[in-house]
PDB file of C-alpha atoms in Angstrom:
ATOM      1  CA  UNK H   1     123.225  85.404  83.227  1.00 28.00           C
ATOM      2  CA  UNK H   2     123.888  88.293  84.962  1.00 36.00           C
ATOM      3  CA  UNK H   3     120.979  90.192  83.994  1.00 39.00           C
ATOM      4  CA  UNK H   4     117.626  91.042  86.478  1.00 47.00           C
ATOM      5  CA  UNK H   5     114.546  91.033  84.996  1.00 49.00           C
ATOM      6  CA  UNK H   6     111.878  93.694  86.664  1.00 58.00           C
ATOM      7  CA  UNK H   7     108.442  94.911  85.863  1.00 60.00           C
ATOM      8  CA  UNK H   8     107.153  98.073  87.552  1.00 59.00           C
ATOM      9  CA  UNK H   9     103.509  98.859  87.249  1.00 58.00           C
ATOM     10  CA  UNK H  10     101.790 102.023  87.183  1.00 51.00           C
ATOM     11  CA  UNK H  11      98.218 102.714  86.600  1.00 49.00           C
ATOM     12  CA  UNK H  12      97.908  99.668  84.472  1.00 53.00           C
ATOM     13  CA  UNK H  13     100.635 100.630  82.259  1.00 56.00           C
ATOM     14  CA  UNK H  14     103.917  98.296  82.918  1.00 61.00           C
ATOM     15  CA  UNK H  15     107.429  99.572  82.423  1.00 66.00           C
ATOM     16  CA  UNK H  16     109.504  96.201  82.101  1.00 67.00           C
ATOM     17  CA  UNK H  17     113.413  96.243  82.061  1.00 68.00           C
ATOM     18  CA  UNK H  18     116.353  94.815  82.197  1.00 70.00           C
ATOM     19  CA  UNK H  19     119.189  95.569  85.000  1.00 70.00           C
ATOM     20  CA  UNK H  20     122.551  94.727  83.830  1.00 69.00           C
ATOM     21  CA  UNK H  21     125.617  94.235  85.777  1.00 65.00           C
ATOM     22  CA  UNK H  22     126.924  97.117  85.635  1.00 69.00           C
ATOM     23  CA  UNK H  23     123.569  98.746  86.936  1.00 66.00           C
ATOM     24  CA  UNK H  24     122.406  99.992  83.975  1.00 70.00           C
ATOM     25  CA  UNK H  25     118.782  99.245  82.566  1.00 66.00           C
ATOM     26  CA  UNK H  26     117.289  98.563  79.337  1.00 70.00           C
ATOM     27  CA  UNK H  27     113.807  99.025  78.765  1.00 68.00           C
ATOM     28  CA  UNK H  28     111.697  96.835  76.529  1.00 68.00           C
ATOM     29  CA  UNK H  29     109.340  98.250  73.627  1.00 68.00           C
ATOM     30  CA  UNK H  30     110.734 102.021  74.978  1.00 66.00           C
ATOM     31  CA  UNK H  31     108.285 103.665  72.823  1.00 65.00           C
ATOM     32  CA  UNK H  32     105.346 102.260  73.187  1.00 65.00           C
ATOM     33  CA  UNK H  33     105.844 102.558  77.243  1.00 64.00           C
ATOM     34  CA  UNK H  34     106.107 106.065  76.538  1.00 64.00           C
ATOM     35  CA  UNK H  35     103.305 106.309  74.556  1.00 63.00           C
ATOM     36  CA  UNK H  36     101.382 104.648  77.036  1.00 63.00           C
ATOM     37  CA  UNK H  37     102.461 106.766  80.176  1.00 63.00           C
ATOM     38  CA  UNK H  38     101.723 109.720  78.568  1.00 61.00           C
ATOM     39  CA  UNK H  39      97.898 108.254  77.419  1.00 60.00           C
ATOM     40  CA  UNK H  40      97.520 107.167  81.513  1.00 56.00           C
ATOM     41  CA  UNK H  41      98.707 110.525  82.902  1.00 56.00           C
ATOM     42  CA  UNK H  42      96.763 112.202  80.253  1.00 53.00           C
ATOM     43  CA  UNK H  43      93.720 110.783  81.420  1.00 50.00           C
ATOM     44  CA  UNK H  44      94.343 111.533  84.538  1.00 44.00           C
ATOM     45  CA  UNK H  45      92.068 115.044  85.391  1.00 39.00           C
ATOM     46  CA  UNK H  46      91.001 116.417  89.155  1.00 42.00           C
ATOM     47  CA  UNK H  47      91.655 114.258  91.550  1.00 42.00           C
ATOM     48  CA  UNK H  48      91.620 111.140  89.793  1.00 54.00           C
ATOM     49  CA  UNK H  49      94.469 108.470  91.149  1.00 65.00           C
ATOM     50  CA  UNK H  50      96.230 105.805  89.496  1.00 70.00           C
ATOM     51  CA  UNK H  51      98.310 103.122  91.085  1.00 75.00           C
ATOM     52  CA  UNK H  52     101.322 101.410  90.731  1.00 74.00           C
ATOM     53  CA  UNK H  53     102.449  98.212  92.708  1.00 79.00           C
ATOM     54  CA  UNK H  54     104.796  98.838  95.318  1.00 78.00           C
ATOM     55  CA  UNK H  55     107.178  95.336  94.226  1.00 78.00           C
ATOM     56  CA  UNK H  56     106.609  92.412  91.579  1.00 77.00           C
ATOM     57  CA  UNK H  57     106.984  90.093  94.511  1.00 84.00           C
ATOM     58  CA  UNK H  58     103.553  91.594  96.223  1.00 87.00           C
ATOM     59  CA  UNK H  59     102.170  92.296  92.740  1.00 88.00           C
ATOM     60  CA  UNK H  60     102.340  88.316  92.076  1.00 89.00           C
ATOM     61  CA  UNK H  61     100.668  87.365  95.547  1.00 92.00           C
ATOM     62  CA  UNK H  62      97.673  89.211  94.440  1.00 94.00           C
ATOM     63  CA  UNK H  63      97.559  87.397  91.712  1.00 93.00           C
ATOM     64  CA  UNK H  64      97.935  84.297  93.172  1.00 94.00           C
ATOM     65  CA  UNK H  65      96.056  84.567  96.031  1.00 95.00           C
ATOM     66  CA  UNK H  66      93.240  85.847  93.625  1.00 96.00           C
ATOM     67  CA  UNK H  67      93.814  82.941  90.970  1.00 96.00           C
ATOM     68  CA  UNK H  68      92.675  80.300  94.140  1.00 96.00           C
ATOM     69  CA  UNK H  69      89.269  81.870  94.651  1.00 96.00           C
ATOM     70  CA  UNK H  70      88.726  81.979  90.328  1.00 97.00           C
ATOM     71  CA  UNK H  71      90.000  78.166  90.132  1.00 96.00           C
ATOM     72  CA  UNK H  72      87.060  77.086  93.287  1.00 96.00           C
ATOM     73  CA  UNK H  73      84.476  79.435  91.549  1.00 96.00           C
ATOM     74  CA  UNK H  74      85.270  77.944  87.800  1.00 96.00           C
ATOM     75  CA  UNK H  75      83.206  74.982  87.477  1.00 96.00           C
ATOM     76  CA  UNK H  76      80.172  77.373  88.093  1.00 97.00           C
ATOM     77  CA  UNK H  77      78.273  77.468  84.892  1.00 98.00           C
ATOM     78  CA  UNK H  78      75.759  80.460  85.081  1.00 97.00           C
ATOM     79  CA  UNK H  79      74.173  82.977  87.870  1.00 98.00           C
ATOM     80  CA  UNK H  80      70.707  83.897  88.598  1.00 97.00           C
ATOM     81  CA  UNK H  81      70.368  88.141  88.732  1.00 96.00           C
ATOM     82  CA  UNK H  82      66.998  88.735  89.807  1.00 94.00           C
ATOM     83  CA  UNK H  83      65.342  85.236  87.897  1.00 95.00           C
ATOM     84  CA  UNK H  84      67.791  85.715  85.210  1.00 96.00           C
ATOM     85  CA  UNK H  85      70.018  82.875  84.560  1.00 97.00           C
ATOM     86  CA  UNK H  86      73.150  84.191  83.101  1.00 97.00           C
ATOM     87  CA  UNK H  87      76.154  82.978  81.570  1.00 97.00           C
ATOM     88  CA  UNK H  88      79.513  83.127  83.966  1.00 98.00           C
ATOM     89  CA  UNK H  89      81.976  84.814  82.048  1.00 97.00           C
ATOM     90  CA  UNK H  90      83.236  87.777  84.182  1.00 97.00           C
ATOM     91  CA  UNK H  91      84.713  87.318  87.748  1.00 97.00           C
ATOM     92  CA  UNK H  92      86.070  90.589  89.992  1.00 97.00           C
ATOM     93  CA  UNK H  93      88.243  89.998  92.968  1.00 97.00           C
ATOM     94  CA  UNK H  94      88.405  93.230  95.216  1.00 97.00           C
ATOM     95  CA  UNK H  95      91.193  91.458  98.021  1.00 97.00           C
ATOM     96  CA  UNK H  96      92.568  92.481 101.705  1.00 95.00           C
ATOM     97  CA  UNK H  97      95.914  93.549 102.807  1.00 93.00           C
ATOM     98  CA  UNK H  98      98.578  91.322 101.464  1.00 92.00           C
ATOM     99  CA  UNK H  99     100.114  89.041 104.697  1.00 87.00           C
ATOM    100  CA  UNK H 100     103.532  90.156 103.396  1.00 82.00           C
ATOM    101  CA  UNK H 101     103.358  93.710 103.626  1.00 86.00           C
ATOM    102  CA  UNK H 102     101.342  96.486 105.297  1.00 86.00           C
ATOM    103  CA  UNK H 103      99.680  97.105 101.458  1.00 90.00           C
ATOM    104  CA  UNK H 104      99.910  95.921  97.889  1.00 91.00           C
ATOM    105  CA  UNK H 105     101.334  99.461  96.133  1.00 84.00           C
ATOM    106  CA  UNK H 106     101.107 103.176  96.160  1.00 80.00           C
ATOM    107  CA  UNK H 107      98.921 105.822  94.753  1.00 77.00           C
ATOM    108  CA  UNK H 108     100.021 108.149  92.317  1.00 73.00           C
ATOM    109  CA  UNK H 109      98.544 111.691  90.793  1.00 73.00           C
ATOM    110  CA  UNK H 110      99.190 114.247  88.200  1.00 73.00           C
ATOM    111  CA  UNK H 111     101.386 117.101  89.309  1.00 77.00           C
ATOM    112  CA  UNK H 112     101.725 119.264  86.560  1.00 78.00           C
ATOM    113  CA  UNK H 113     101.104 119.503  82.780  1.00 77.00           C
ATOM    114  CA  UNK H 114     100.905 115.976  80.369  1.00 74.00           C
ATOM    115  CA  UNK H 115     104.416 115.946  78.669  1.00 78.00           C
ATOM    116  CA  UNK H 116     105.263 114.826  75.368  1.00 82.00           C
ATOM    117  CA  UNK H 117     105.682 111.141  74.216  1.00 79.00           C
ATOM    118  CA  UNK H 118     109.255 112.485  72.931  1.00 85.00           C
ATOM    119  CA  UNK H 119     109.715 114.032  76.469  1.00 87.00           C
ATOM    120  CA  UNK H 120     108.439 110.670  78.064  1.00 81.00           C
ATOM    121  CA  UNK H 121     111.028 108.489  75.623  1.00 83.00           C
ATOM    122  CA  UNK H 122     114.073 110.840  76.848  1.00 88.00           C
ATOM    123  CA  UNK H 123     113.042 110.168  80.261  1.00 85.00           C
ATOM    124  CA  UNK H 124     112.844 106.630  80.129  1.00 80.00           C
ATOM    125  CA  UNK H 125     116.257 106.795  78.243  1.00 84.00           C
ATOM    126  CA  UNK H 126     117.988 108.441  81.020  1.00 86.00           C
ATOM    127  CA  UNK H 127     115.952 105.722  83.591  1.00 79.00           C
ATOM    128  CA  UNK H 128     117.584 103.320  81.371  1.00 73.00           C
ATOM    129  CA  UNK H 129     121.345 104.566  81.477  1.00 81.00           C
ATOM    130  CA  UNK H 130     120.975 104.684  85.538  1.00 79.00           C
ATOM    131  CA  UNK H 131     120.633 108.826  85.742  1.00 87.00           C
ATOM    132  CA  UNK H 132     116.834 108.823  87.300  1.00 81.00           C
ATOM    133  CA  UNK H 133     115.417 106.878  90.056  1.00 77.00           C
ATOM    134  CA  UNK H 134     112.042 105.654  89.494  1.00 69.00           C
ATOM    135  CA  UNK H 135     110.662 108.830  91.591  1.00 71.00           C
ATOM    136  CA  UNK H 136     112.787 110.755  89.685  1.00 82.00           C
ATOM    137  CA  UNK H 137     110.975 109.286  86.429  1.00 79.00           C
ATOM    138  CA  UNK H 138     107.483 110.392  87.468  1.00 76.00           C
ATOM    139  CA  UNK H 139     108.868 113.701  87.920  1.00 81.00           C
ATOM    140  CA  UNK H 140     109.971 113.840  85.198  1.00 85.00           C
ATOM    141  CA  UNK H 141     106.447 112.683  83.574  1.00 79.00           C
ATOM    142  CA  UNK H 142     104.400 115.467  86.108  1.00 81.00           C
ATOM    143  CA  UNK H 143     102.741 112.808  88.540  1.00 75.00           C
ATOM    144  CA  UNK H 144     103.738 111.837  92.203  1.00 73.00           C
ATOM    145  CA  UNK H 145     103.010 109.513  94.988  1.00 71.00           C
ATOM    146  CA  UNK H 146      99.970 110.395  97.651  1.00 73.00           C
ATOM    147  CA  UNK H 147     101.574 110.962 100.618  1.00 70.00           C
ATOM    148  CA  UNK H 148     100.070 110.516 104.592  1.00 66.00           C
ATOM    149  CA  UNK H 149     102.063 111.400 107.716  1.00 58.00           C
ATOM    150  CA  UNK H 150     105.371 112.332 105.721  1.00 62.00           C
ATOM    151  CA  UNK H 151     105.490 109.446 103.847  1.00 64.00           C
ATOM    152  CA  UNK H 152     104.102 107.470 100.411  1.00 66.00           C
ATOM    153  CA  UNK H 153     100.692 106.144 101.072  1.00 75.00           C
ATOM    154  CA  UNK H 154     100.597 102.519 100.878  1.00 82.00           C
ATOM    155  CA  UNK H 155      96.696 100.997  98.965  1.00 88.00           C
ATOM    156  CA  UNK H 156      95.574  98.273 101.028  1.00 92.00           C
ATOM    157  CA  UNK H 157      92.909  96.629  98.717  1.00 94.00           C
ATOM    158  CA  UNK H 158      93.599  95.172  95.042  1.00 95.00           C
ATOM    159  CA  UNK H 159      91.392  94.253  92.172  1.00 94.00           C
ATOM    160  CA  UNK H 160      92.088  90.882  89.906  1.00 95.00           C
ATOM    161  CA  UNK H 161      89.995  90.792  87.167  1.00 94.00           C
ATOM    162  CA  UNK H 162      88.799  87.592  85.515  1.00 96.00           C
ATOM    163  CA  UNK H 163      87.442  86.938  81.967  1.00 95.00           C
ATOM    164  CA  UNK H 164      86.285  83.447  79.566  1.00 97.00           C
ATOM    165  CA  UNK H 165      85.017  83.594  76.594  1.00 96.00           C
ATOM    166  CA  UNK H 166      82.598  80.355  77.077  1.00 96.00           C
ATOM    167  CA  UNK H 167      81.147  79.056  80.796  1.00 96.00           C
ATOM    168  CA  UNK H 168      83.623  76.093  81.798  1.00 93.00           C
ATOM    169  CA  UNK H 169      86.644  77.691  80.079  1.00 96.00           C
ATOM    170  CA  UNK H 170      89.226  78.124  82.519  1.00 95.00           C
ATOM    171  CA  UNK H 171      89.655  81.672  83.554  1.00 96.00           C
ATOM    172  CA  UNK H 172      91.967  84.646  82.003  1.00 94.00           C
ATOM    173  CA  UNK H 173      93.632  87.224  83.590  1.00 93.00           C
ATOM    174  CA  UNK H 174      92.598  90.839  82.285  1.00 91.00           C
ATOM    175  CA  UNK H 175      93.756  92.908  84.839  1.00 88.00           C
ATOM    176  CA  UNK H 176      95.521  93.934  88.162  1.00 88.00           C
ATOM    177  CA  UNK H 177      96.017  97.093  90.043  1.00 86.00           C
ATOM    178  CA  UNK H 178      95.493  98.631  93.592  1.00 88.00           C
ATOM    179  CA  UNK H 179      92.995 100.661  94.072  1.00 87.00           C
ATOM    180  CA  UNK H 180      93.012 103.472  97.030  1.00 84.00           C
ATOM    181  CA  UNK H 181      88.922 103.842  96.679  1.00 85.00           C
ATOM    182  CA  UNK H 182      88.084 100.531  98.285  1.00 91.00           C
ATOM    183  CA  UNK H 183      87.692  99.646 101.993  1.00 92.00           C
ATOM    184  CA  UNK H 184      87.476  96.655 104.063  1.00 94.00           C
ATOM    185  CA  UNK H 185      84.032  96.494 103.073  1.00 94.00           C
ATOM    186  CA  UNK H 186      84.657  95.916  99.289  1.00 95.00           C
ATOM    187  CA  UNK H 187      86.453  92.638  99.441  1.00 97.00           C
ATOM    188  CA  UNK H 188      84.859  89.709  98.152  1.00 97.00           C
ATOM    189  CA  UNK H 189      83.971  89.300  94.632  1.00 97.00           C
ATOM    190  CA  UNK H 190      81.216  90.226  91.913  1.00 97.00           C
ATOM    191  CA  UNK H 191      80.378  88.517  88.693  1.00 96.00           C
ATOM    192  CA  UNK H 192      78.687  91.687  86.914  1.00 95.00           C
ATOM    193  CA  UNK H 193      80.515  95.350  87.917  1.00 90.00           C
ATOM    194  CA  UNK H 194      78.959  97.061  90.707  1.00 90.00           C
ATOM    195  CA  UNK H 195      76.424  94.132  91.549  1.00 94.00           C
ATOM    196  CA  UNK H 196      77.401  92.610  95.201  1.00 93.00           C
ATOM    197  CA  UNK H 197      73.955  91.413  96.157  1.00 94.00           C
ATOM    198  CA  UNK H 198      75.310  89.711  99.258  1.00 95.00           C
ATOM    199  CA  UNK H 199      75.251  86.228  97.985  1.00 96.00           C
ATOM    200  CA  UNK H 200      74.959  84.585  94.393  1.00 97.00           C
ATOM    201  CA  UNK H 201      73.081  81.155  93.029  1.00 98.00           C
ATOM    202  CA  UNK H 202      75.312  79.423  90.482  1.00 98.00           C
ATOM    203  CA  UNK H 203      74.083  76.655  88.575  1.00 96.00           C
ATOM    204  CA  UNK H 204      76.084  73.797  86.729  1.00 95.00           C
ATOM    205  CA  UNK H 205      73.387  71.162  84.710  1.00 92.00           C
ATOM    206  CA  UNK H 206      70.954  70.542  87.739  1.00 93.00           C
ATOM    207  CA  UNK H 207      73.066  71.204  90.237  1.00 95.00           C
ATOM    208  CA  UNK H 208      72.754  75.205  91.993  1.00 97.00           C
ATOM    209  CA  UNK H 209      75.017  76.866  94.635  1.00 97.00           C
ATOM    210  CA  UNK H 210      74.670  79.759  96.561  1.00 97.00           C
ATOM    211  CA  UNK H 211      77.830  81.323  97.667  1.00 96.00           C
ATOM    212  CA  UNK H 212      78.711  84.702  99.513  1.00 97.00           C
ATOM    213  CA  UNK H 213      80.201  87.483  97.751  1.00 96.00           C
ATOM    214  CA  UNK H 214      82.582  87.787 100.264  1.00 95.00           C
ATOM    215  CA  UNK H 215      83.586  84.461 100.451  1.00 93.00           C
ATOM    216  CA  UNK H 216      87.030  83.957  98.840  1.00 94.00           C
ATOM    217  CA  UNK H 217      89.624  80.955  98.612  1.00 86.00           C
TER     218      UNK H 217
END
């Protein structure tokens, strides 16, 4: 009662908090969000980009909307590659634009030197008490948003990815994120990285499939 729950994402790394009535937030595990910030932004080098979703609301569509292609694809046993029938364990959902929003999130960079986990913590602290905006935060942690035209960049294509430990087991999220590198041309799926051989031949007992890897739910 009273209290918002929230969970910003960036580059993988979530910041989850509290907003209490009187506007001020509390962050969860403070430390170890810290401690991961500073590990993302370290590895950050060049131009490498990471992400961060522009609202919970879109970051749960792309869930969703990924979670009804996994579900059709999950009575699929195994996958021939090249003669090779393989066990399907691993399931990669590159999707479109979201039909909410012109894009799922934004794309962030490093803009200065990698801070201190201590630095981070006191930064998050004053996030906490209301005193930085969430802009104001990633100044404070040397990275910014990619900018086009005057204004923050939106990603238009997201990655779900799917694990299982065993063929048949029902699917489980690993991870979510937008990713600025991808075009129209990337969405579909692929059940090994980096293989999209235009269409893939599933097999359950005697039964076999072959389904596009651009065909999703």
């Amino acid at each position: 009662m009273g209290v918002t729950q929230s969970v910003t994402t960036w580059n993988k790394v979530k910041i989850e908090y509290e907003t209490n009535k009187d506007g001020t937030k509390v962050i969860k595990k403070r430390t170890a969000v810290a401690q991961n910030l500073i590990r993302a932004t370290s590895n950050q080098l060049g131009s490498q980009t990471g992400s961060m979703w522009a609202t919970p609301v879109l970051e749960r569509e792309a869930v969703k909307t990924a979670i009804n292609t996994a579900k059709a694809m999950e009575g699929y046993l195994e996958y021939n590659n090249g003669g090779v029938w393989k066990p399907f364990t691993s399931l990669a959902i590159t999707l479109n634009k979201p039909s909410s929003a012109p894009g799922w999130g934004y794309a962030v960079v490093r803009d200065g030197g990698t801070v201190s986990v201590a630095d981070a913590e006191n930064a998050l602290i004053d996030f906490e008490k209301g005193d930085l905006t969430l802009d104001e935060l990633f100044k404070e942690l040397n990275v910014k948003l990619v900018t086009r035209d005057g204004g923050a960049e939106m990603i238009h294509h997201a990655v779900v990815v799917f694990r299982r430990t065993n063929p048949g087991d029902k699917w489980t999220l690993v991870t979510h994120y937008p990713n600025h590198k991808l075009t129209n041309a990337d969405v579909g799926w692929e059940c090994e990285r980096d293989w999209r051989p235009g269409s893939v031949t599933f097999r359950a007992g005697l039964v076999t499939t072959t389904v596009s890897n651009r065909k999703l739910a």
